[in-house]
Short mmCIF file of C-alpha atoms in Angstrom, two decimals:
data_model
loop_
_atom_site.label_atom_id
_atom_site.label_comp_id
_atom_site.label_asym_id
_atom_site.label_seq_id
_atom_site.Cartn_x
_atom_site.Cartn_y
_atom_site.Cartn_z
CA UNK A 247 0.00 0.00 0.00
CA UNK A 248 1.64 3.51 -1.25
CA UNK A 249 1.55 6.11 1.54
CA UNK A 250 0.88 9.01 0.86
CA UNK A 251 2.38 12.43 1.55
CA UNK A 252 0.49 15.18 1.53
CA UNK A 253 1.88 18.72 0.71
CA UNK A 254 -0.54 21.90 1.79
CA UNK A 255 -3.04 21.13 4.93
CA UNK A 256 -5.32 23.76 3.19
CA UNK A 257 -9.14 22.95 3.29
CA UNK A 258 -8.83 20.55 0.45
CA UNK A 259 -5.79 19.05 1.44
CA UNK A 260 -6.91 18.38 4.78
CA UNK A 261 -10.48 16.66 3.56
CA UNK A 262 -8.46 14.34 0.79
CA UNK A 263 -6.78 13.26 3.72
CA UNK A 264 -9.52 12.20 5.91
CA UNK A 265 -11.02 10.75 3.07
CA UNK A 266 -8.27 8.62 2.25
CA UNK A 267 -7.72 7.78 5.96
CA UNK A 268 -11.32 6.87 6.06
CA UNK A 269 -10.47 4.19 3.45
CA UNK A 270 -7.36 3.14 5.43
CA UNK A 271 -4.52 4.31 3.34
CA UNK A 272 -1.52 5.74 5.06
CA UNK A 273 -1.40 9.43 5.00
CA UNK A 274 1.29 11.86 6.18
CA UNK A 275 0.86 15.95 5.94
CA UNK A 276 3.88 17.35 5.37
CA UNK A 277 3.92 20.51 7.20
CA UNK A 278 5.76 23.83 7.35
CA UNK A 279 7.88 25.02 10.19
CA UNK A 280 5.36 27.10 11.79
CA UNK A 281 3.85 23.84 12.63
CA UNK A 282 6.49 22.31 14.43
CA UNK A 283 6.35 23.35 17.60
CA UNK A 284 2.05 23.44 18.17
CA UNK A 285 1.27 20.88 15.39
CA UNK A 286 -2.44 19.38 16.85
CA UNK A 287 -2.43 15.31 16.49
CA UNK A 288 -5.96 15.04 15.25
CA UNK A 289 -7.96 16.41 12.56
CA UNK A 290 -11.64 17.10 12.74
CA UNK A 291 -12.88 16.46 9.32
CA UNK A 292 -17.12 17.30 9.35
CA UNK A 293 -18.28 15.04 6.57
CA UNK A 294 -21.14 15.49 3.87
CA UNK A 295 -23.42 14.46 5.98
CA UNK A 296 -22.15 16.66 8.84
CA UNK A 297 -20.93 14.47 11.19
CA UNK A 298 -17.49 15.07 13.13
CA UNK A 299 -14.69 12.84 12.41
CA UNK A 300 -11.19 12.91 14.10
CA UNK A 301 -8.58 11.71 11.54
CA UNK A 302 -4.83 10.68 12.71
CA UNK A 303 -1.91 11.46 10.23
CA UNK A 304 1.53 11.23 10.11
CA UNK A 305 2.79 14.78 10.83
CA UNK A 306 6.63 14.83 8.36
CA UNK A 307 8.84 17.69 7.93
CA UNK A 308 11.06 18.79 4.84
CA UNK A 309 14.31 17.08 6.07
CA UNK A 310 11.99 13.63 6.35
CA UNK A 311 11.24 14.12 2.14
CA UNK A 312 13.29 10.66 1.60
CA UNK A 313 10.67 9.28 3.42
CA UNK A 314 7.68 10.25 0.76
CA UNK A 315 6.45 7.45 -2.07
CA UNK A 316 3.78 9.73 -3.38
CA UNK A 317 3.55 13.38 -3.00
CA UNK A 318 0.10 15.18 -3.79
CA UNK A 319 -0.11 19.05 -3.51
CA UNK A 320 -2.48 20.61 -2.80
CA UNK A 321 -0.50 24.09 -2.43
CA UNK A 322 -1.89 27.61 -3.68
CA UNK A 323 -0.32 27.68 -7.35
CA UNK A 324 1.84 30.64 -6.24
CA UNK A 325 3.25 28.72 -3.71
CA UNK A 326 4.49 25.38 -5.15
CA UNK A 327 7.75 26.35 -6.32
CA UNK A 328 8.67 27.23 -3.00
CA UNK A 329 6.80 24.46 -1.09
CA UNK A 330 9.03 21.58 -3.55
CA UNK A 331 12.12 23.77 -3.77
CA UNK A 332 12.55 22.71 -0.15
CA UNK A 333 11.84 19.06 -0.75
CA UNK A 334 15.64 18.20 -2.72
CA UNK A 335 15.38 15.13 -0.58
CA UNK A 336 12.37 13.41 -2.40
CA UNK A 337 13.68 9.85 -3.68
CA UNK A 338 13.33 10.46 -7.77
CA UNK A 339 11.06 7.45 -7.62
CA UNK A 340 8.19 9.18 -5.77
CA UNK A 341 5.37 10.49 -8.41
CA UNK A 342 4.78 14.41 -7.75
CA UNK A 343 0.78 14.98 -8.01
CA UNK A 344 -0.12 18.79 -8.60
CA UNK A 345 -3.80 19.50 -7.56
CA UNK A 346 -3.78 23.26 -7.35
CA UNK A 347 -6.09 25.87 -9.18
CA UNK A 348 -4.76 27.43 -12.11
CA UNK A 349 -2.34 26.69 -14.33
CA UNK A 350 1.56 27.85 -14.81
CA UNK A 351 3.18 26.04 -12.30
CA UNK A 352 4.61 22.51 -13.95
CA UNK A 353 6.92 23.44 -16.42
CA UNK A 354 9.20 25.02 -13.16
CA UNK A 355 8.24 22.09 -11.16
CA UNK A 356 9.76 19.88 -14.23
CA UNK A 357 13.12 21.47 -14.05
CA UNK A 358 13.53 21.48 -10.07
CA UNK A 359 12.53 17.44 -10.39
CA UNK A 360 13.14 16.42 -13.73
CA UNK A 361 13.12 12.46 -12.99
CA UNK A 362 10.66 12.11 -10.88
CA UNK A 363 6.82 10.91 -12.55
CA UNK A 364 5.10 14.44 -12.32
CA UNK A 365 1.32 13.99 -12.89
CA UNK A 366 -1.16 16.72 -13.01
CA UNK A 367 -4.41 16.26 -10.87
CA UNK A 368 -7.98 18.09 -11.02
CA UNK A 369 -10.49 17.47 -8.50
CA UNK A 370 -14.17 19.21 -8.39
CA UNK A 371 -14.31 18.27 -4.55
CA UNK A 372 -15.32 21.54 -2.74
CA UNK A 373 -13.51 22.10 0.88
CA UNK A 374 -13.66 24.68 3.55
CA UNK A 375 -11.92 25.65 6.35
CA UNK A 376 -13.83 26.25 9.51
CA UNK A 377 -10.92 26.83 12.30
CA UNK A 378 -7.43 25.26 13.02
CA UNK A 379 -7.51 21.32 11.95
CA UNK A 380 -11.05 21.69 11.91
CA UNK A 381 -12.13 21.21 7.85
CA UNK A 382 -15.37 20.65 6.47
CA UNK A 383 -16.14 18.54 3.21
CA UNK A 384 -18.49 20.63 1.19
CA UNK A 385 -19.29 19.03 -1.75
CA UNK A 386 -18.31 15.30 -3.77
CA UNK A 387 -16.93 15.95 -7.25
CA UNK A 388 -14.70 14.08 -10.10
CA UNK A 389 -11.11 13.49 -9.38
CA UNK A 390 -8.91 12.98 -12.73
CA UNK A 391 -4.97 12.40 -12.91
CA UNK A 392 -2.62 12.50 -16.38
CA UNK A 393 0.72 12.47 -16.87
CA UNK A 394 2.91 15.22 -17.46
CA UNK A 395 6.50 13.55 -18.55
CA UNK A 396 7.21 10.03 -19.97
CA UNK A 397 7.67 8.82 -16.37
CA UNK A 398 4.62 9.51 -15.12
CA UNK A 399 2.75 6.75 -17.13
CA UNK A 400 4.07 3.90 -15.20
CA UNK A 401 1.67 5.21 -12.07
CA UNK A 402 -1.99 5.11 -13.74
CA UNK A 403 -3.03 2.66 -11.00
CA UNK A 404 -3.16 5.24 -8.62
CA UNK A 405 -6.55 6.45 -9.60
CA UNK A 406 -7.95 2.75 -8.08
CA UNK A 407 -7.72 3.40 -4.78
CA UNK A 408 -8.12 7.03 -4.89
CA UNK A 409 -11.29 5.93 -6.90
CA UNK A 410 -12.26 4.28 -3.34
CA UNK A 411 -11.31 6.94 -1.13
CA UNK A 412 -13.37 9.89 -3.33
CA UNK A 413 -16.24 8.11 -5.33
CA UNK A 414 -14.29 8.82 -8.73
CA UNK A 415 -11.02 9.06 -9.89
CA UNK A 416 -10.04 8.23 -13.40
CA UNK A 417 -6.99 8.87 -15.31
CA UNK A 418 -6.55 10.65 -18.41
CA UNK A 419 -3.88 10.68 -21.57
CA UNK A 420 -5.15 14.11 -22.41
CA UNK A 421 -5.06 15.94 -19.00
CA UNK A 422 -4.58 19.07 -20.36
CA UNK A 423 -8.03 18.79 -21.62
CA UNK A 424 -9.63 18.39 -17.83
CA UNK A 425 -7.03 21.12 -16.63
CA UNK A 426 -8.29 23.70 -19.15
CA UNK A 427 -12.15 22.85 -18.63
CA UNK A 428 -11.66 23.39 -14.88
CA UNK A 429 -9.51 26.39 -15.62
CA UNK A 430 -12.64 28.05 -17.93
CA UNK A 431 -14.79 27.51 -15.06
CA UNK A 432 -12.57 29.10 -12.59
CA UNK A 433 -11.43 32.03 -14.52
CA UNK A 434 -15.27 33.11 -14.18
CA UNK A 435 -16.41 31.97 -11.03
CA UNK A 436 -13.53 33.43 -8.81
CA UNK A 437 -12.70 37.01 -10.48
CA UNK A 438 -16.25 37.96 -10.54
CA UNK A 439 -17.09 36.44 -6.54
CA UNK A 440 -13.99 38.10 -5.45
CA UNK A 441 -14.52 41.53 -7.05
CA UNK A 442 -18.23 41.81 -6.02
CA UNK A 443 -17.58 40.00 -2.44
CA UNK A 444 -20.79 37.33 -3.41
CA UNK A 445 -20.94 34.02 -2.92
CA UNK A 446 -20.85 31.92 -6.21
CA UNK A 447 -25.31 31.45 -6.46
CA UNK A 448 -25.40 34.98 -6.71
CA UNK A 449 -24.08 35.07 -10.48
CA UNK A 450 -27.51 33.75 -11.26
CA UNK A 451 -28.96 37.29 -10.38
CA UNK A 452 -30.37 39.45 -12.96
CA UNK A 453 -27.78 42.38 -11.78
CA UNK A 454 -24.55 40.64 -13.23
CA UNK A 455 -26.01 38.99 -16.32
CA UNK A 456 -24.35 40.62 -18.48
CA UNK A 457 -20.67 40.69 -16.69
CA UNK A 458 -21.38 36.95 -16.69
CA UNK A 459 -22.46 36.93 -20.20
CA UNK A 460 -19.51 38.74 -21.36
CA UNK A 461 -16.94 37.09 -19.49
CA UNK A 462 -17.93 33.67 -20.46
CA UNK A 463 -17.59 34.67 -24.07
CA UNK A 464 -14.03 35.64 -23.50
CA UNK A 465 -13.12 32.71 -21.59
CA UNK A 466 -14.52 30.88 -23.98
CA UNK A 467 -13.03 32.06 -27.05
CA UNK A 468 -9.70 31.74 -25.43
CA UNK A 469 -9.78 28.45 -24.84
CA UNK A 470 -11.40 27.69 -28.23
CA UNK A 471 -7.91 29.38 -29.61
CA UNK A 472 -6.18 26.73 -27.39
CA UNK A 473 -7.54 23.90 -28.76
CA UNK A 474 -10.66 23.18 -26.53
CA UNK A 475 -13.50 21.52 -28.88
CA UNK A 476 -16.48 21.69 -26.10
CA UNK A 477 -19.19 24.26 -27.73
CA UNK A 478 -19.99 27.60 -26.71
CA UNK A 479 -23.46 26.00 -25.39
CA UNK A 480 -21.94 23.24 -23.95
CA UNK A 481 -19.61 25.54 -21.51
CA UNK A 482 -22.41 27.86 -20.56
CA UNK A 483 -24.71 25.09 -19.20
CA UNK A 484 -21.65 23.47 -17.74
CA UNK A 485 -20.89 27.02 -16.05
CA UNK A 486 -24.89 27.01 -15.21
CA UNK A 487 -24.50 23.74 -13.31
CA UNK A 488 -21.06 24.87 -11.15
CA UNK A 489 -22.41 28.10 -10.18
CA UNK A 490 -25.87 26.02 -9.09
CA UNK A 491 -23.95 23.27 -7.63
CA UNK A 492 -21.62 25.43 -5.54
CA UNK A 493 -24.08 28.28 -4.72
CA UNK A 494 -24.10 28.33 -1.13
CA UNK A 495 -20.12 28.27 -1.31
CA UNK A 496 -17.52 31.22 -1.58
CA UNK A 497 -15.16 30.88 -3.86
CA UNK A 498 -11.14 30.27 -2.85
CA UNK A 499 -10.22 33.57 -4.69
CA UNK A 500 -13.41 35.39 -2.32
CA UNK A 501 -11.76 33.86 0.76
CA UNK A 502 -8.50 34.65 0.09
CA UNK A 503 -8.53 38.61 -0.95
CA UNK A 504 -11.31 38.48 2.05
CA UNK A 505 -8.76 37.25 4.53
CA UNK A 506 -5.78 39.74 3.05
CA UNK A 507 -4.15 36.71 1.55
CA UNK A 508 -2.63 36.52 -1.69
CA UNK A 509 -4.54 35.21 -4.50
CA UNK A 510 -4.51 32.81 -7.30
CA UNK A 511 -4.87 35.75 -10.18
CA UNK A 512 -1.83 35.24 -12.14
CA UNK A 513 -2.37 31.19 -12.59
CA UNK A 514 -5.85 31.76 -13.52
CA UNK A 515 -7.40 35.51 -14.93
CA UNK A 516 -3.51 35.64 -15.57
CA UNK A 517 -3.28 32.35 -17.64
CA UNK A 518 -6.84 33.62 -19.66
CA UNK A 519 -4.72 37.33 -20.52
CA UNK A 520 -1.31 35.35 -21.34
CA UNK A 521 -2.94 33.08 -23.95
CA UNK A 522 -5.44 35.51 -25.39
CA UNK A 523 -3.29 36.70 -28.55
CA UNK A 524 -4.36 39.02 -30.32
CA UNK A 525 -8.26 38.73 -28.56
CA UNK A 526 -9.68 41.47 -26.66
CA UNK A 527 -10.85 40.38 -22.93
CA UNK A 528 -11.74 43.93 -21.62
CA UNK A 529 -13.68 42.43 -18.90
CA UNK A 530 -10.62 39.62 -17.60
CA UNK A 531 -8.05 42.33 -17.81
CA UNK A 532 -10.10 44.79 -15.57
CA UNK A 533 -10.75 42.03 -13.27
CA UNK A 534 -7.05 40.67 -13.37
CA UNK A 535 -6.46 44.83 -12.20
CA UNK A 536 -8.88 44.99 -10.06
CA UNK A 537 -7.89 42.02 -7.86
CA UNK A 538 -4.42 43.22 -7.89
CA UNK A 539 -5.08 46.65 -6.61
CA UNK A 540 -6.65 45.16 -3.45
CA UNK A 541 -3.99 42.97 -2.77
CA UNK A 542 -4.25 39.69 -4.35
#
């Protein structure tokens, strides 16, 4: 049984590992130094159907990277060149799993760990944070992994019993495909929440109809330019059923400029204004500004 290592005890983080601990798979967080010194044992995990669960985990620490056979992070994008530059200790043989938001990160993760398998993740789970170890499961989603370099091939199985632990996980030749469909999504949902401090439901109301109309059009014609094949009506019911799904919810990028904390910006509005061309996005580039002049 592969144990695995988990890399950012964010919300999401924290709830993959009490799922997989629910399943019985070894799980260690590896934590930051702030941790060392009042790191709690236990972590209360409330569960769909709101009941309290303690989990136990391994608590490891950058010098014990040797001891890691699979690393999954679940880092803010910004922050997982930083997170892995201090991990030179991970044995090459240990896959690297990026499940952040946003995209922009792998090709610098490639040359600080060019052997090791590096496979790219997306997971539609929804998370929240509620106090200090205390997380709460918000919502069940899909869960698809793809590989990133030649090596990471070799380590398909791993969607079986992640499959168990989260109710779907699949994997994927064309993971790029899954990255850039949850990318569209994000790059509307998160901008417009953040800038107008709503949670995600309220999109639906008459009053930002046409931001949302707009905004989806760009989105969507710059991913059309990058390949994506899934029609214009296809993405807006898709969009439709995320913001309906997720209504009650507040986006990460809400939370984050909400709490002074740096956002995810660049690795998502960013990626949408780096890969537009020559197409206008009027409304992603104010938004993009907008989110950077309060902070994030």
């Amino acid at each position: 049984m592969t144990e695995w290592t988990i890399l950012g005890a964010g919300a999401l983080g924290c709830v993959m590992a009490g799922l997989l601990r629910q399943r019985g798979e070894r799980v260690a967080l590896m934590l930051s130094e702030r941790h060392r010194s009042h790191f709690h044992p236990s972590l209360d995990m409330i569960t769909l159907g709101g009941r309290h669960q303690l989990i136990q985990t391994q608590p490891r620490f950058a010098e014990q990277a040797r001891q890691a056979e699979c690393l999954l992070v679940f880092t803010k994008a910004y922050q997982v060149v930083d997170a892995l530059t201090g991990l030179q200790q991970l044995p090459t043989t240990a896959p690297i799993v990026l499940l952040h938001n946003g995209l922009g990160a792998a090709e610098q993760v490639q040359e600080l760990f060019p052997h090791n398998p590096l496979i790219a993740g997306v997971s539609s789970h929804g998370a929240m944070k509620e106090g200090d170890w205390l997380v709460r499961h918000t919502g069940k989603g899909e869960t698809w992994l793809g590989p990133l370099n030649e090596a990471a091939h070799a380590w398909a199985h791993l969607v079986k019993p992640l499959s168990a632990a989260l109710g779907h996980a699949e994997w994927s030749e064309d993971i790029r495909l899954h990255q850039h469909r949850k990318l569209s999504i994000n790059a509307v949902i998160n901008p417009l929440t953040a800038c107008h401090n709503i949670r995600n439901g309220q999109l639906l109301e008459p009053r930002y109809a046409d931001v949302l109309e707009q905004l989806s059009e760009e989105v969507f014609q710059v991913m059309a330019n990058l390949g994506e094949t899934e029609s214009q009506d296809a993405f807006r019911r898709r969009l439709q059923q995320v913001i309906e799904l997720t209504a009650t919810n507040y986006s990460s990028m809400h939370q984050d400029l909400v709490h002074g904390r740096k956002t995810e910006n660049d690795y998502i509005t960013g990626y949408i204004l780096a890969h537009a061309g020559t197409q206008p996005v009027p409304v992603s580039s104010q938004l993009y500004r907008e989110i950077k002049r309060r902070g994030g």
